[in-house]
Amino acid sequence: MDKPQKDWLKGVLSAYDTVVIGSGLAGMTSANLLAKMGHKVLLAEHHYNMGGMATWFKRKGGHIMDISLHGFPYGMIKTLRKYWTQDISKRVIQLKNIRFDNPQFSVNTSFDKIDFTHILRERFGILKEVVDEFFVTARGMNFYDDLIMTTRELFEKYFPGRTDVWRFLMEPITYANGSTLDDPALTYGIVFSNFMDKGVFTYQGGTDHLIKEMKQELLRNGVDIRTHCMVEKIYIEDKMVQGVRINGQDILCKSVLSNSNLLTTIEDLAGEEHFNSEFLEEVKKVRLNNSSCQVYMGIKKGETIPHVGDLLFSSVADEYCTEQILNKDVTSRTFSFYYPEIRPGTNRYSIVSSTNARYQDWAKLSESQYKKDKHDLEQSTLDALEKYVPGIRKKVDHIEASTPKTFKRYTLHPSGTSFGTKFEGLKVSRDLPKQINGLFHAGSVGIIMSGWLGAANYGVIVANETDKFLRQLSPGLLVTASV
Amino acid sequence: MTIEDVRQIILNILADIAPDEDISSIDDNTKLRDQIDLDSMDFLDIVMELRKRFNIEVPEKDYEHLATMAGCVSYLTPLLKDRSMAS
Ligand SMILES: Cc1cc2nc3c(=O)[nH]c(=O)nc-3n(C[C@H](O)[C@H](O)[C@H](O)COP(=O)(O)OP(=O)(O)OC[C@H]3O[C@@H](n4cnc5c(N)ncnc54)[C@H](O)[C@@H]3O)c2cc1C
């Protein structure tokens, strides 16, 4: 018998100040802030879970797998405290044992400036003055720097010919945001320095706990949260946002803050006809970032694994090479080991292996080939893991893989992009409200605004713009300072 | 509102943004950034708080006025002088 379809929009208001499209970290953070500022906010998410890529899934046997909880910079504590709650921020803990293992070197580090300085001097023989100057240069980079210098040139300047050092400095960042040696050095400088500040951190309780807490806070602040709600269209008239269509139903709003992919927002949800040609030229130049594959391994109940590190950057490739890292023929993997400390009381372990990947390599496969290749990926991952956790096959009782197709299905992002767009996307995202009054975008863009910290902070920056816009709609309310 | 009131308002906002910092000894003429750990997101918070509490919009080009306590006070006092502390 057919179940009557549930009306996920039941009781929805006819109009809102802001409709936030998507509940990724940027979408949720901006929704929370806007509601706290007194605006009526509807948060619409097409998936049944919130969190976007900050997500998890459960499997038989008591397994919980985290997707993007490999680690984030220390700055996340402050962001969680200021824009979420003190309690949430207090759950952030450090991951102290980060490992590298490749043909060029094997190193353990706490992944902060002090330890990196030590390793660069002692292990790689770099002069202290050079290391110090490199850190100062990386830290000093900001938005306004000229974009001519690439990360490759930055490394060439400080560590000429030292591909081992380049690998040490670059590989983790490539995994953190998909960037390469050819991206602007400033994107490297900002993200690298954020990590070097104090190291790599994670959330105790797991992603499920974090998202549950965030949901509670959103509800407390009065956000109308709707899952299973696909935003199909943003209505625009005379360069002004009028409303949205969600699951076939029209809802009025004064502003839209889209956490959907930047290009999807412009080309599909709004429609190119609303933008001027110069802007569309810029849009056409925006490159999407790469996607990912992951292999999730659940450890049997009662089994343990020794402490072999929290994050392990392993590779069998001779040198760091972006092309090779993206290759379907995997040579490099990042292993995240989740020990019971991540979810205290559960006494369970899981391991997630991540690789960067290209959508096309997976999308072009036939159904049967796709299945086979996923299976092969699982098996080769277990083989690679055997070196670090002997007897791994006996300990694992659940294994499955995700591909760029999986990421696309769950987030709707074109080509399943894991980290939004390359640098040029940031300007397009920032300029969106200049094209259409009341249309804002917040979410992974420009490399620096991706990752948990980047996305959440970008949500704040754009919520500020949205708040300003909404207050200007009510004349007399806002006093603009001028001196 | 008096100059002292305005100064107190800024201190209250800073106390919320940076609860672990000692703000009682802030020197009015030294950059806030050099005395307490403030990043660009924190300055954005100050701007958002001013809008939320007093409906004052500080345009981006004027952010530099917020760099020191003295700068904040002289920039904001004319805008707040007709308000009462309760607002
Ligand atoms: C495999 C992997 C590992 C990662 N590891 C880390 C890590 O260890 N540390 C770290 O900091 N970052 C990591 N990241 C990156 C990080 O997860 C993301 O940068 C961040 O979560 C992105 O947040 P976002 O706000 O941009 O939105 P997203 O998470 O992309 O969410 C967008 C949301 O919008 C929804 N949506 C889209 N279109 C619509 C529509 N039309 N209607 C309704 N809803 C819609 C989607 O369903 C989704 O929920 C990882 C990413 C991946 C893929």
Coordinates of N, CA and C in Angstrom, one line a residue, chain A residues 211-388:
Chain A
I211 N 26.2 18.0 15.1 CA 25.0 18.5 14.3 C 23.8 18.5 15.1
K212 N 23.6 17.5 16.0 CA 22.5 17.5 16.9 C 22.4 18.7 17.8
E213 N 23.6 19.0 18.3 CA 23.7 20.2 19.2 C 23.4 21.5 18.4
M214 N 23.9 21.5 17.2 CA 23.6 22.7 16.3 C 22.2 22.9 16.0
K215 N 21.5 21.7 15.8 CA 20.1 21.7 15.4 C 19.3 22.3 16.6
Q216 N 19.7 21.8 17.8 CA 19.0 22.3 19.0 C 19.1 23.8 19.2
E217 N 20.3 24.3 18.9 CA 20.6 25.7 19.0 C 19.8 26.5 18.0
L218 N 19.7 26.0 16.8 CA 19.0 26.7 15.7 C 17.5 26.8 16.1
L219 N 17.0 25.7 16.7 CA 15.6 25.7 17.1 C 15.3 26.6 18.3
R220 N 16.3 26.7 19.2 CA 16.2 27.6 20.3 C 16.1 29.1 19.8
N221 N 16.8 29.3 18.8 CA 16.9 30.7 18.2 C 15.7 31.0 17.2
G222 N 14.9 30.0 17.0 CA 13.7 30.2 16.2 C 13.8 30.0 14.7
V223 N 14.9 29.3 14.3 CA 15.0 28.9 12.9 C 14.0 27.9 12.5
D224 N 13.3 28.1 11.4 CA 12.3 27.1 10.9 C 13.1 26.1 10.1
I225 N 13.4 24.9 10.6 CA 14.2 23.9 9.9 C 13.4 23.0 9.1
R226 N 13.7 22.8 7.8 CA 12.9 21.8 7.0 C 13.9 20.9 6.3
T227 N 13.9 19.7 6.6 CA 14.7 18.7 5.8 C 13.8 18.1 4.8
H228 N 14.3 17.3 3.9 CA 13.6 16.8 2.7 C 13.0 17.9 1.9
C229 N 13.6 19.0 2.0 CA 13.0 20.2 1.2 C 14.0 20.7 0.2
M230 N 13.7 20.4 -1.0 CA 14.6 20.8 -2.2 C 14.2 22.2 -2.6
V231 N 15.1 23.1 -2.6 CA 14.8 24.5 -3.2 C 15.0 24.3 -4.7
E232 N 14.0 24.6 -5.5 CA 14.0 24.3 -6.9 C 14.3 25.6 -7.7
K233 N 13.9 26.7 -7.1 CA 14.0 28.0 -7.9 C 14.1 29.2 -6.9
I234 N 14.9 30.2 -7.3 CA 14.9 31.4 -6.6 C 14.2 32.4 -7.5
Y235 N 13.1 33.0 -7.1 CA 12.3 34.0 -7.9 C 13.0 35.3 -7.8
I236 N 13.2 35.9 -9.0 CA 13.8 37.3 -9.0 C 13.0 38.1 -9.9
E237 N 12.7 39.4 -9.5 CA 12.1 40.3 -10.4 C 12.8 41.7 -10.2
D238 N 13.0 42.4 -11.3 CA 13.7 43.7 -11.3 C 14.9 43.6 -10.4
K239 N 15.7 42.6 -10.6 CA 17.0 42.5 -9.8 C 16.8 42.4 -8.3
M240 N 15.6 41.9 -7.9 CA 15.3 41.8 -6.5 C 14.8 40.4 -6.2
V241 N 15.3 39.8 -5.1 CA 14.8 38.5 -4.7 C 13.3 38.6 -4.3
Q242 N 12.5 37.7 -4.7 CA 11.1 37.7 -4.4 C 10.7 36.6 -3.5
G243 N 11.3 35.4 -3.8 CA 10.9 34.2 -3.0 C 11.6 33.0 -3.6
V244 N 11.1 31.8 -3.2 CA 11.7 30.6 -3.6 C 10.6 29.6 -3.9
R245 N 10.9 28.5 -4.7 CA 10.0 27.4 -4.8 C 10.7 26.2 -4.1
I246 N 10.0 25.7 -3.1 CA 10.5 24.5 -2.4 C 9.5 23.4 -2.6
N247 N 9.9 22.2 -3.0 CA 9.1 21.1 -3.2 C 7.8 21.5 -3.9
G248 N 7.9 22.3 -4.9 CA 6.7 22.7 -5.7 C 5.9 23.9 -5.1
Q249 N 6.3 24.3 -3.9 CA 5.5 25.3 -3.2 C 6.2 26.7 -3.2
D250 N 5.5 27.8 -3.5 CA 6.1 29.1 -3.5 C 6.1 29.7 -2.1
I251 N 7.2 30.3 -1.7 CA 7.4 30.9 -0.4 C 8.0 32.3 -0.6
L252 N 7.4 33.3 -0.1 CA 8.0 34.6 -0.3 C 9.2 34.9 0.7
C253 N 10.1 35.6 0.3 CA 11.2 36.0 1.2 C 11.9 37.3 0.6
K254 N 12.5 38.0 1.6 CA 13.2 39.3 1.2 C 14.6 39.0 0.7
S255 N 15.2 37.9 1.2 CA 16.5 37.6 0.9 C 16.7 36.1 0.8
V256 N 17.7 35.6 0.0 CA 18.1 34.2 0.0 C 19.5 34.1 0.3
L257 N 19.9 33.2 1.1 CA 21.3 33.0 1.4 C 21.5 31.5 1.0
S258 N 22.2 31.4 -0.2 CA 22.4 30.0 -0.7 C 23.7 29.4 -0.3
N259 N 23.5 28.2 0.3 CA 24.7 27.3 0.7 C 24.8 26.2 -0.3
S260 N 24.0 26.3 -1.4 CA 24.2 25.4 -2.5 C 25.4 25.8 -3.2
N261 N 25.9 25.0 -4.1 CA 27.2 25.3 -4.8 C 27.0 26.7 -5.5
L262 N 28.1 27.4 -5.6 CA 28.0 28.8 -6.2 C 27.5 28.8 -7.7
L263 N 28.0 27.8 -8.5 CA 27.6 27.8 -9.9 C 26.1 27.3 -10.0
T264 N 25.7 26.4 -9.2 CA 24.3 25.9 -9.2 C 23.4 27.1 -8.8
T265 N 23.8 27.9 -7.8 CA 23.0 29.0 -7.4 C 22.8 30.0 -8.5
I266 N 23.9 30.3 -9.2 CA 23.7 31.3 -10.3 C 23.0 30.7 -11.5
E267 N 23.5 29.6 -12.0 CA 23.0 29.1 -13.3 C 21.7 28.3 -13.2
D268 N 21.4 27.6 -12.1 CA 20.2 26.8 -12.0 C 19.1 27.5 -11.2
L269 N 19.5 27.8 -9.9 CA 18.5 28.3 -9.0 C 18.0 29.7 -9.4
A270 N 19.0 30.6 -9.7 CA 18.6 32.0 -10.1 C 18.3 32.0 -11.6
G271 N 19.2 31.6 -12.4 CA 19.0 31.7 -13.8 C 19.9 32.8 -14.4
E272 N 20.7 32.4 -15.4 CA 21.6 33.3 -16.0 C 21.0 34.6 -16.5
E273 N 19.7 34.6 -16.9 CA 19.1 35.8 -17.5 C 19.1 37.0 -16.5
H274 N 19.3 36.7 -15.2 CA 19.2 37.8 -14.3 C 20.6 38.5 -14.1
F275 N 21.6 38.0 -14.7 CA 22.9 38.6 -14.4 C 23.5 39.3 -15.7
N276 N 24.3 40.3 -15.5 CA 24.9 41.0 -16.6 C 26.0 40.2 -17.2
S277 N 26.3 40.5 -18.5 CA 27.3 39.7 -19.2 C 28.7 39.7 -18.7
E278 N 29.1 40.8 -18.1 CA 30.4 40.9 -17.5 C 30.5 39.9 -16.4
F279 N 29.5 39.9 -15.6 CA 29.5 39.0 -14.4 C 29.5 37.6 -14.9
L280 N 28.7 37.3 -15.9 CA 28.7 35.9 -16.4 C 30.0 35.5 -16.9
E281 N 30.7 36.4 -17.5 CA 32.1 36.1 -18.0 C 32.9 35.5 -16.8
E282 N 32.8 36.3 -15.7 CA 33.6 35.8 -14.5 C 33.1 34.5 -14.0
V283 N 31.8 34.3 -14.1 CA 31.2 33.0 -13.6 C 31.8 31.8 -14.5
K284 N 31.9 32.1 -15.8 CA 32.4 31.0 -16.7 C 33.8 30.6 -16.3
K285 N 34.5 31.5 -15.8 CA 35.9 31.2 -15.5 C 36.1 30.5 -14.2
V286 N 35.0 30.3 -13.4 CA 35.2 29.7 -12.1 C 35.4 28.2 -12.3
R287 N 36.5 27.7 -11.7 CA 36.8 26.3 -11.8 C 36.3 25.6 -10.5
L288 N 35.7 24.4 -10.6 CA 35.3 23.7 -9.4 C 36.5 23.0 -8.9
N289 N 36.5 22.7 -7.6 CA 37.6 22.0 -7.0 C 37.3 20.5 -7.2
N290 N 38.3 19.7 -6.9 CA 38.1 18.2 -7.1 C 37.2 17.6 -6.1
S291 N 36.9 16.3 -6.3 CA 36.0 15.6 -5.4 C 36.9 14.6 -4.6
S292 N 36.2 13.6 -4.0 CA 36.9 12.6 -3.1 C 36.4 11.2 -3.3
C293 N 37.2 10.3 -2.9 CA 36.8 8.9 -2.6 C 37.1 8.6 -1.2
Q294 N 36.3 7.8 -0.5 CA 36.6 7.4 0.8 C 36.3 5.9 1.0
V295 N 37.0 5.3 1.9 CA 36.7 3.9 2.3 C 36.5 3.9 3.8
Y296 N 35.4 3.4 4.2 CA 35.0 3.4 5.6 C 35.1 2.0 6.1
M297 N 35.9 1.8 7.2 CA 36.1 0.5 7.8 C 35.7 0.5 9.2
G298 N 34.8 -0.4 9.5 CA 34.3 -0.5 10.9 C 35.0 -1.7 11.6
I299 N 35.5 -1.4 12.8 CA 36.2 -2.4 13.5 C 35.2 -3.2 14.4
K300 N 35.3 -4.5 14.3 CA 34.4 -5.4 15.1 C 34.3 -5.0 16.6
K301 N 33.1 -5.2 17.1 CA 32.9 -4.9 18.5 C 33.8 -5.8 19.3
G302 N 34.5 -5.2 20.3 CA 35.4 -6.0 21.1 C 36.9 -6.0 20.6
E303 N 37.0 -5.7 19.3 CA 38.4 -5.6 18.7 C 39.0 -4.3 19.1
T304 N 40.3 -4.2 19.1 CA 41.0 -2.9 19.3 C 42.0 -2.7 18.2
I305 N 42.4 -1.5 18.0 CA 43.6 -1.3 17.2 C 44.6 -0.5 18.0
P306 N 45.9 -0.8 17.8 CA 46.9 0.0 18.6 C 46.9 1.5 18.2
H307 N 47.5 2.3 19.0 CA 47.5 3.7 18.6 C 48.6 3.9 17.6
V308 N 48.2 3.9 16.3 CA 49.2 4.1 15.2 C 49.2 5.5 14.7
G309 N 48.5 6.4 15.4 CA 48.4 7.8 14.9 C 47.0 8.2 14.7
D310 N 46.8 9.5 14.6 CA 45.4 10.0 14.4 C 45.1 10.2 12.9
L311 N 46.1 10.8 12.3 CA 46.0 11.1 10.9 C 47.3 10.6 10.3
L312 N 47.1 9.8 9.2 CA 48.3 9.3 8.6 C 48.3 9.6 7.1
F313 N 49.3 10.4 6.6 CA 49.4 10.7 5.2 C 50.3 9.7 4.6
S314 N 49.8 8.7 3.9 CA 50.6 7.7 3.4 C 50.7 7.7 1.9
S315 N 51.8 7.4 1.4 CA 51.9 7.5 -0.1 C 53.0 6.5 -0.5
V316 N 52.8 5.9 -1.7 CA 53.9 5.1 -2.3 C 54.5 5.8 -3.5
A317 N 54.0 7.0 -3.8 CA 54.5 7.8 -4.9 C 55.9 8.3 -4.6
D318 N 56.8 8.4 -5.6 CA 58.2 8.8 -5.3 C 58.2 10.3 -4.8
E319 N 57.4 11.1 -5.4 CA 57.3 12.5 -5.0 C 55.9 13.0 -4.9
Y320 N 55.7 14.2 -4.3 CA 54.4 14.8 -4.3 C 54.0 15.2 -5.7
C321 N 52.9 14.8 -6.2 CA 52.4 15.2 -7.5 C 50.9 15.2 -7.5
T322 N 50.4 16.4 -7.8 CA 48.9 16.6 -7.8 C 48.2 15.6 -8.7
E323 N 48.7 15.5 -9.9 CA 48.0 14.6 -10.9 C 47.9 13.2 -10.3
Q324 N 49.0 12.8 -9.7 CA 49.1 11.4 -9.2 C 48.1 11.3 -8.0
I325 N 48.0 12.3 -7.2 CA 47.1 12.3 -6.1 C 45.6 12.2 -6.5
L326 N 45.3 12.8 -7.6 CA 43.9 12.7 -8.1 C 43.7 11.5 -8.9
N327 N 44.7 10.7 -9.3 CA 44.6 9.6 -10.2 C 43.7 8.5 -9.5
K328 N 42.9 7.8 -10.4 CA 42.1 6.8 -9.9 C 42.9 5.6 -9.5
D329 N 44.1 5.5 -10.0 CA 45.1 4.5 -9.6 C 45.8 5.0 -8.4
V330 N 45.2 4.7 -7.2 CA 45.6 5.4 -6.0 C 47.0 5.1 -5.5
T331 N 47.8 6.1 -5.3 CA 49.1 5.9 -4.7 C 49.2 6.6 -3.3
S332 N 48.3 7.6 -3.0 CA 48.3 8.3 -1.8 C 47.0 8.2 -1.1
R333 N 47.1 8.0 0.2 CA 45.8 7.9 1.0 C 46.0 8.6 2.3
T334 N 45.0 9.3 2.8 CA 45.0 9.8 4.2 C 44.1 8.9 5.0
F335 N 44.7 8.3 6.1 CA 43.9 7.5 7.0 C 43.6 8.3 8.2
S336 N 42.3 8.3 8.6 CA 41.9 8.8 9.8 C 41.6 7.7 10.8
F337 N 42.2 7.7 11.9 CA 41.9 6.6 12.9 C 41.0 7.2 14.0
Y338 N 39.8 6.6 14.1 CA 38.9 7.1 15.1 C 39.0 6.1 16.3
Y339 N 39.6 6.5 17.4 CA 39.7 5.7 18.6 C 38.5 6.0 19.5
P340 N 38.3 5.2 20.6 CA 37.1 5.4 21.4 C 37.0 6.8 22.0
E341 N 38.2 7.5 22.2 CA 38.1 8.9 22.7 C 37.2 9.8 21.9
I342 N 37.0 9.5 20.7 CA 36.2 10.4 19.9 C 34.7 10.3 20.3
R343 N 34.3 9.1 20.6 CA 33.0 9.0 21.2 C 33.1 8.2 22.5
P344 N 33.4 9.0 23.6 CA 33.7 8.3 24.8 C 32.5 7.5 25.3
G345 N 32.8 6.3 25.8 CA 31.8 5.4 26.3 C 31.4 4.4 25.3
T346 N 31.7 4.6 24.0 CA 31.3 3.6 23.1 C 32.3 2.4 22.9
N347 N 33.5 2.8 23.2 CA 34.6 1.8 23.0 C 34.7 1.2 21.6
R348 N 34.4 2.0 20.6 CA 34.5 1.5 19.3 C 35.6 2.2 18.5
Y349 N 36.0 1.5 17.4 CA 37.1 2.1 16.5 C 36.5 2.1 15.1
S350 N 37.0 3.1 14.3 CA 36.8 3.0 12.9 C 37.9 3.7 12.2
I351 N 38.1 3.3 10.9 CA 39.2 3.9 10.1 C 38.6 4.4 8.8
V352 N 38.9 5.6 8.4 CA 38.4 6.1 7.2 C 39.6 6.5 6.3
S353 N 39.6 6.0 5.1 CA 40.7 6.4 4.2 C 40.1 7.3 3.1
S354 N 40.8 8.4 2.9 CA 40.4 9.4 2.0 C 41.4 9.6 0.8
T355 N 40.9 9.8 -0.3 CA 41.8 10.2 -1.5 C 41.0 11.3 -2.3
N356 N 41.8 12.2 -2.9 CA 41.2 13.1 -3.7 C 40.9 12.4 -5.1
A357 N 39.8 12.9 -5.7 CA 39.4 12.1 -7.0 C 38.7 13.1 -8.0
R358 N 38.7 12.6 -9.2 CA 38.0 13.4 -10.3 C 36.7 12.7 -10.5
Y359 N 35.7 13.6 -10.7 CA 34.3 13.1 -10.9 C 34.2 12.2 -12.2
Q360 N 34.8 12.7 -13.2 CA 34.7 12.1 -14.6 C 35.2 10.6 -14.5
D361 N 36.3 10.4 -13.8 CA 36.8 9.1 -13.7 C 35.8 8.0 -13.2
W362 N 34.9 8.5 -12.4 CA 33.9 7.5 -11.8 C 32.6 7.6 -12.6
A363 N 32.3 8.8 -13.0 CA 30.9 9.0 -13.6 C 30.8 8.3 -15.0
K364 N 31.9 8.1 -15.6 CA 31.9 7.5 -17.0 C 31.8 6.0 -17.0
L365 N 31.9 5.4 -15.8 CA 31.9 3.9 -15.7 C 30.5 3.3 -15.9
S366 N 30.4 2.1 -16.4 CA 29.2 1.4 -16.5 C 28.8 1.0 -15.0
E367 N 27.6 0.6 -14.8 CA 27.1 0.2 -13.5 C 28.0 -0.9 -12.9
S368 N 28.2 -1.9 -13.7 CA 29.0 -3.1 -13.2 C 30.4 -2.7 -13.0
Q369 N 31.0 -1.9 -13.9 CA 32.4 -1.5 -13.7 C 32.5 -0.6 -12.4
Y370 N 31.6 0.2 -12.2 CA 31.6 1.1 -11.1 C 31.6 0.3 -9.8
K371 N 30.7 -0.7 -9.7 CA 30.7 -1.6 -8.6 C 32.0 -2.3 -8.3
K372 N 32.6 -2.8 -9.4 CA 33.8 -3.5 -9.4 C 35.0 -2.6 -8.9
D373 N 35.0 -1.4 -9.5 CA 36.1 -0.5 -9.1 C 36.0 -0.1 -7.6
K374 N 34.7 0.1 -7.2 CA 34.6 0.4 -5.7 C 35.1 -0.7 -4.9
H375 N 34.7 -2.0 -5.3 CA 35.2 -3.1 -4.6 C 36.7 -3.2 -4.5
D376 N 37.3 -2.9 -5.7 CA 38.8 -2.9 -5.8 C 39.4 -1.9 -4.9
L377 N 38.8 -0.7 -4.8 CA 39.3 0.4 -4.0 C 39.3 -0.1 -2.5
E378 N 38.2 -0.8 -2.1 CA 38.1 -1.3 -0.7 C 39.3 -2.2 -0.5
Q379 N 39.5 -3.1 -1.4 CA 40.5 -4.2 -1.2 C 41.9 -3.6 -1.2
S380 N 42.2 -2.7 -2.1 CA 43.5 -2.1 -2.1 C 43.8 -1.2 -0.9
T381 N 42.7 -0.7 -0.4 CA 42.9 0.1 0.8 C 43.2 -0.8 2.0
L382 N 42.6 -1.9 2.1 CA 42.9 -2.8 3.2 C 44.3 -3.3 3.0
D383 N 44.8 -3.6 1.8 CA 46.1 -4.0 1.6 C 47.1 -2.9 2.1
A384 N 46.8 -1.7 1.7 CA 47.7 -0.6 2.1 C 47.7 -0.4 3.7
L385 N 46.6 -0.7 4.3 CA 46.5 -0.5 5.7 C 47.2 -1.6 6.5
E386 N 47.3 -2.7 5.9 CA 48.0 -3.9 6.5 C 49.4 -3.5 7.1
K387 N 50.1 -2.6 6.4 CA 51.4 -2.2 6.8 C 51.3 -1.5 8.2
Y388 N 50.3 -0.8 8.4 CA 50.2 0.0 9.7 C 49.4 -0.7 10.8

